[in-house]
PDB file of C-alpha atoms in Angstrom:
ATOM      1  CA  UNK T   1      16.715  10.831   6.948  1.00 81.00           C
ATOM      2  CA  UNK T   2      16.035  13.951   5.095  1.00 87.00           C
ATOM      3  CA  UNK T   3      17.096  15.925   8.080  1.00 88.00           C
ATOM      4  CA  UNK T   4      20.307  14.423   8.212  1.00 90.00           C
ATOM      5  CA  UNK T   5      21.776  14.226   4.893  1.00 91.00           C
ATOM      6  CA  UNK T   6      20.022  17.716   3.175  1.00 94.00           C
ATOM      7  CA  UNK T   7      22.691  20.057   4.688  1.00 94.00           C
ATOM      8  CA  UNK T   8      25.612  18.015   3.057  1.00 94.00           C
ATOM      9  CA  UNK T   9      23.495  18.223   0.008  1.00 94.00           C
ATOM     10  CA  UNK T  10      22.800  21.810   0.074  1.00 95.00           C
ATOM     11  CA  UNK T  11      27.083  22.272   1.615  1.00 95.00           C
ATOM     12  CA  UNK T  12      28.014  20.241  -1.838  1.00 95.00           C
ATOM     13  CA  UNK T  13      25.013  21.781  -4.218  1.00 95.00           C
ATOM     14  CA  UNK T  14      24.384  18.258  -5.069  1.00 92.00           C
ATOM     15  CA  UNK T  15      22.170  15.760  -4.189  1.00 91.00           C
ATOM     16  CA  UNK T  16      18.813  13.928  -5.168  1.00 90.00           C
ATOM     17  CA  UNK T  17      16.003  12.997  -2.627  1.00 91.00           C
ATOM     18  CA  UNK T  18      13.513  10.516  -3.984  1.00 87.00           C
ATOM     19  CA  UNK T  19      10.552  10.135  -1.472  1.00 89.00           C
ATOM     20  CA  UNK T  20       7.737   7.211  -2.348  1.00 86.00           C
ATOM     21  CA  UNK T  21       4.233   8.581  -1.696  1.00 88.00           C
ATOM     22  CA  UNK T  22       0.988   7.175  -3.346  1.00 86.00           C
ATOM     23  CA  UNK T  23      -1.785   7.918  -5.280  1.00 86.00           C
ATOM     24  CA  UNK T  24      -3.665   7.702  -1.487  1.00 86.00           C
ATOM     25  CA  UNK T  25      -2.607  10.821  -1.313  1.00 89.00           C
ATOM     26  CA  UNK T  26      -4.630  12.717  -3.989  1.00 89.00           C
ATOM     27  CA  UNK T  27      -7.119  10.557  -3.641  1.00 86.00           C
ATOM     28  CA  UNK T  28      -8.460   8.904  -0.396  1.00 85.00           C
ATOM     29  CA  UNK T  29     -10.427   5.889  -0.506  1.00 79.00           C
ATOM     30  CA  UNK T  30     -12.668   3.864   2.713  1.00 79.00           C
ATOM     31  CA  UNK T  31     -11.247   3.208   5.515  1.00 79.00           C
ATOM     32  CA  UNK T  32      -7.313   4.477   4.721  1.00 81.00           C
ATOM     33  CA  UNK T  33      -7.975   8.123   6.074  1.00 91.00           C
ATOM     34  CA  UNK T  34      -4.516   8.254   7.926  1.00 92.00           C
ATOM     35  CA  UNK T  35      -3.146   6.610   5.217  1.00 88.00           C
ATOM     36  CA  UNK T  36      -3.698   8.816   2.985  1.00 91.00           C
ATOM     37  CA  UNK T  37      -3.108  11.577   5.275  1.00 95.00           C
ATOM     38  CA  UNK T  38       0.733  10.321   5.437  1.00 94.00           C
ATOM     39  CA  UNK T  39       0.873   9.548   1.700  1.00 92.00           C
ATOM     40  CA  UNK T  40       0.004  13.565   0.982  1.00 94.00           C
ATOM     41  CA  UNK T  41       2.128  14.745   3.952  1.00 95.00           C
ATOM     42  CA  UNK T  42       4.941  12.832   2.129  1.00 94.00           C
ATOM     43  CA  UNK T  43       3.709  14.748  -1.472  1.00 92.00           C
ATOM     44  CA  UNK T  44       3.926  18.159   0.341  1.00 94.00           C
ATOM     45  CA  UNK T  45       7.327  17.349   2.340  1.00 94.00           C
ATOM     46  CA  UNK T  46       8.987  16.709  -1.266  1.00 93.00           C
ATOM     47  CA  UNK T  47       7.279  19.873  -2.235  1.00 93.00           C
ATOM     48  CA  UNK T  48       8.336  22.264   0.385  1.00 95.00           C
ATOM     49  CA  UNK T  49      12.106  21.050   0.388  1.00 95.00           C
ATOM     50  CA  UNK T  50      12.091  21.365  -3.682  1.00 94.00           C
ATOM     51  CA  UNK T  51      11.186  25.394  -3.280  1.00 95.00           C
ATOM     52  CA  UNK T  52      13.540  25.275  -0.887  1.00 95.00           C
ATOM     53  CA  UNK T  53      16.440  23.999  -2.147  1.00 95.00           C
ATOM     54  CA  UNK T  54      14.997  25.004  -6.293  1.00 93.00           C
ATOM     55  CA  UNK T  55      18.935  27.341  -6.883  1.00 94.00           C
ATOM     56  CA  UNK T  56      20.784  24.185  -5.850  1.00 94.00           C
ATOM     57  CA  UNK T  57      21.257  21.270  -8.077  1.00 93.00           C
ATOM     58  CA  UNK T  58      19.331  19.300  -5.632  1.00 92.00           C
ATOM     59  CA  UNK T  59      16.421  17.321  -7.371  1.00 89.00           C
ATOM     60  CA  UNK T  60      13.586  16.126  -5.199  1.00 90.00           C
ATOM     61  CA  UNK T  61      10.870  13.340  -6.970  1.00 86.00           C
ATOM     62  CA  UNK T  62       7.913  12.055  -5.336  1.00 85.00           C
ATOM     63  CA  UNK T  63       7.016   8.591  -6.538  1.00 83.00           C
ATOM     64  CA  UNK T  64       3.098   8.069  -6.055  1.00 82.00           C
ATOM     65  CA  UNK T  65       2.191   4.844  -7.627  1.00 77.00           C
ATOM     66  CA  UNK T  66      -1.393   3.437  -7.482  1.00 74.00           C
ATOM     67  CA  UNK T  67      -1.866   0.002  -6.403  1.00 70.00           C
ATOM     68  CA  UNK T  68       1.436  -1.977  -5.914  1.00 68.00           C
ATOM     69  CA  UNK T  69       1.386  -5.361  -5.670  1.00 67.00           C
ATOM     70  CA  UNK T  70       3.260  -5.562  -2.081  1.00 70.00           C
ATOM     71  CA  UNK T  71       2.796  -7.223   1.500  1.00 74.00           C
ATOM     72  CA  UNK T  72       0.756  -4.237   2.647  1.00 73.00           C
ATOM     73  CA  UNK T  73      -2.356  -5.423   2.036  1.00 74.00           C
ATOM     74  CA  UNK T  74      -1.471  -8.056   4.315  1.00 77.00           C
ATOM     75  CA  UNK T  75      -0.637  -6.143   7.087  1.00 78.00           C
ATOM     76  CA  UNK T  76      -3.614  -3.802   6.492  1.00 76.00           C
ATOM     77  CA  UNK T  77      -5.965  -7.163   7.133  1.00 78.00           C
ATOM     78  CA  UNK T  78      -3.895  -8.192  10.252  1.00 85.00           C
ATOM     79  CA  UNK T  79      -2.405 -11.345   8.075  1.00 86.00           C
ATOM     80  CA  UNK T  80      -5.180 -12.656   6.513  1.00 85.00           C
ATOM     81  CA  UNK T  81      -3.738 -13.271   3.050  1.00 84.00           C
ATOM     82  CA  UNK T  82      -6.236 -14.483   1.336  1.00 85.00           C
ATOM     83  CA  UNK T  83      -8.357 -11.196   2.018  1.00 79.00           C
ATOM     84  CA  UNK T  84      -5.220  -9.433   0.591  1.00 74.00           C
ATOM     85  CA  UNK T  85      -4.910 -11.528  -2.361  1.00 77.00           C
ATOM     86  CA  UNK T  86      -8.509 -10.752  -2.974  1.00 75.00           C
ATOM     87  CA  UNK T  87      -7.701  -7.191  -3.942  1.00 67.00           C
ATOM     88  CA  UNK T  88      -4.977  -7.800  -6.284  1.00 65.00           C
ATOM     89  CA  UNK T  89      -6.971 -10.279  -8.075  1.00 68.00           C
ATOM     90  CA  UNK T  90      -9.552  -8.133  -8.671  1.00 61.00           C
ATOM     91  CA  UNK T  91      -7.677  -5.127 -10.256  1.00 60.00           C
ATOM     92  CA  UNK T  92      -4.478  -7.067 -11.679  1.00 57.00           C
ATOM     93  CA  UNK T  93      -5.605  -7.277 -14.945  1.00 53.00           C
ATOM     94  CA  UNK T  94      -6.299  -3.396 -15.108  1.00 51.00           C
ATOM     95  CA  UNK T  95      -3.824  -1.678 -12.570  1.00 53.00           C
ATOM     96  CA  UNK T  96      -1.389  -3.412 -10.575  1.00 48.00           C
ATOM     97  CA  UNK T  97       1.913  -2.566 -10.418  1.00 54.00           C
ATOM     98  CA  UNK T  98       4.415  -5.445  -9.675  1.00 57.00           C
ATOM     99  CA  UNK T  99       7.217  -4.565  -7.413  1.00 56.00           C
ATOM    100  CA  UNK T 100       9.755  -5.325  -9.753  1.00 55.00           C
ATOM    101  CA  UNK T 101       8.308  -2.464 -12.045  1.00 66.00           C
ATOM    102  CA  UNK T 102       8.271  -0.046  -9.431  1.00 65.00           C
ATOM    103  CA  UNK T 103      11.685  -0.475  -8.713  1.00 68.00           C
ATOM    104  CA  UNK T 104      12.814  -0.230 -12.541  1.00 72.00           C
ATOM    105  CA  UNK T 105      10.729   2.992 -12.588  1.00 71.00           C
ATOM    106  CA  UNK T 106      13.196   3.945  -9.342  1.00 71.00           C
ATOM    107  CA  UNK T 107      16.043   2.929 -11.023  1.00 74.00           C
ATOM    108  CA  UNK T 108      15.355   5.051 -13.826  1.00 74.00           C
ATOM    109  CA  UNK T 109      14.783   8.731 -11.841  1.00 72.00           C
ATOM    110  CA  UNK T 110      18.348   7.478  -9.988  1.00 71.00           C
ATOM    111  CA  UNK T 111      20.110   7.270 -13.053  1.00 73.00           C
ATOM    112  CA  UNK T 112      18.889  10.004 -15.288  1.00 67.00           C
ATOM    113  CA  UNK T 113      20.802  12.332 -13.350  1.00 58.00           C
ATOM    114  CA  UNK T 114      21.053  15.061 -16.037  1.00 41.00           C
ATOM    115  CA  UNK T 115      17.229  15.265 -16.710  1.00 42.00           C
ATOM    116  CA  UNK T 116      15.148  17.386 -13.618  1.00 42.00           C
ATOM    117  CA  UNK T 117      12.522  14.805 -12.813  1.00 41.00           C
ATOM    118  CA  UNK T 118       9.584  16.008 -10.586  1.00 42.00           C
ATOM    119  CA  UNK T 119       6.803  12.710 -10.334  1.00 41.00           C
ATOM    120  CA  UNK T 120       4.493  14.930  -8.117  1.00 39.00           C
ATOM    121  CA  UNK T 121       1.520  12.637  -9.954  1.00 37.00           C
ATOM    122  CA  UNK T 122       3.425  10.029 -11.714  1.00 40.00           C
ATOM    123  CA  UNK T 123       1.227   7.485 -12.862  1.00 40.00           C
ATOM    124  CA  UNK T 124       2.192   4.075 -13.355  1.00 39.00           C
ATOM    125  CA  UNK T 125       0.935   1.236 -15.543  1.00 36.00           C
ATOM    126  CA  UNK T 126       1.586  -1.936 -15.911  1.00 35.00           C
ATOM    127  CA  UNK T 127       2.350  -4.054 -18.920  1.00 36.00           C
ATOM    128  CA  UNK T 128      -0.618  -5.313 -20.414  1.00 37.00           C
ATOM    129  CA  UNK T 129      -0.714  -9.174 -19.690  1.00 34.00           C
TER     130      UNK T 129
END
């Protein structure tokens, strides 16, 4: 997608890319090692095309939350949701993000177009329950 829309972006000198990464990659964790190997490919993508495009008014902000509550853990036990449930339940007290909240924190970078917002290692909490 990036490919296709950056040259009108750098042709206008406008533009913002927001790319979602995770904390998976900065820190890798058992049995995710291409995961994480995509989620820090995705950090260093949003990297690279920031110093590239830094004397345009193009802003570029990774997202890398921690643990989301999503389907993914669902599809990374092949459908067994009660496996996947498992690990929210046992963290959701301390560190899960629900969806909703990431996509408030996304809302906010889109809107705040007037503040430069780099989330290179944003770190997200949820409310306390």
């Amino acid at each position: 997608m990036t490919r296709r829309f950056l040259p009108r972006m750098v042709e206008e000198n406008q533009g913002h890319i927001i790319n979602m990464g995770s904390t998976a990659g900065i820190y890798a964790y058992a049995g995710a090692a291409v995961y994480a190997a995509t989620k820090a490919a995705v950090k260093f993508l949003s990297d690279g095309i920031r110093i590239d495009t830094i004397e345009k008014n193009i802003k570029v902000s990774t997202i890398q939350p921690g643990i989301v509550e999503t389907d993914f853990s669902q599809v990374r036990f092949h459908g067994d949701k009660e496996r996947a449930d498992t690990v929210y339940k046992i963290i959701s007290s301390m560190l899960a993000v629900k969806k909703w909240s990431m996509l408030e924190k996304l809302l906010f970078i889109m809107k705040n177009k007037a503040i430069v917002l780099t989330f290179t290692e944003m770190v997200m909490e949820s409310p306390a329950t």
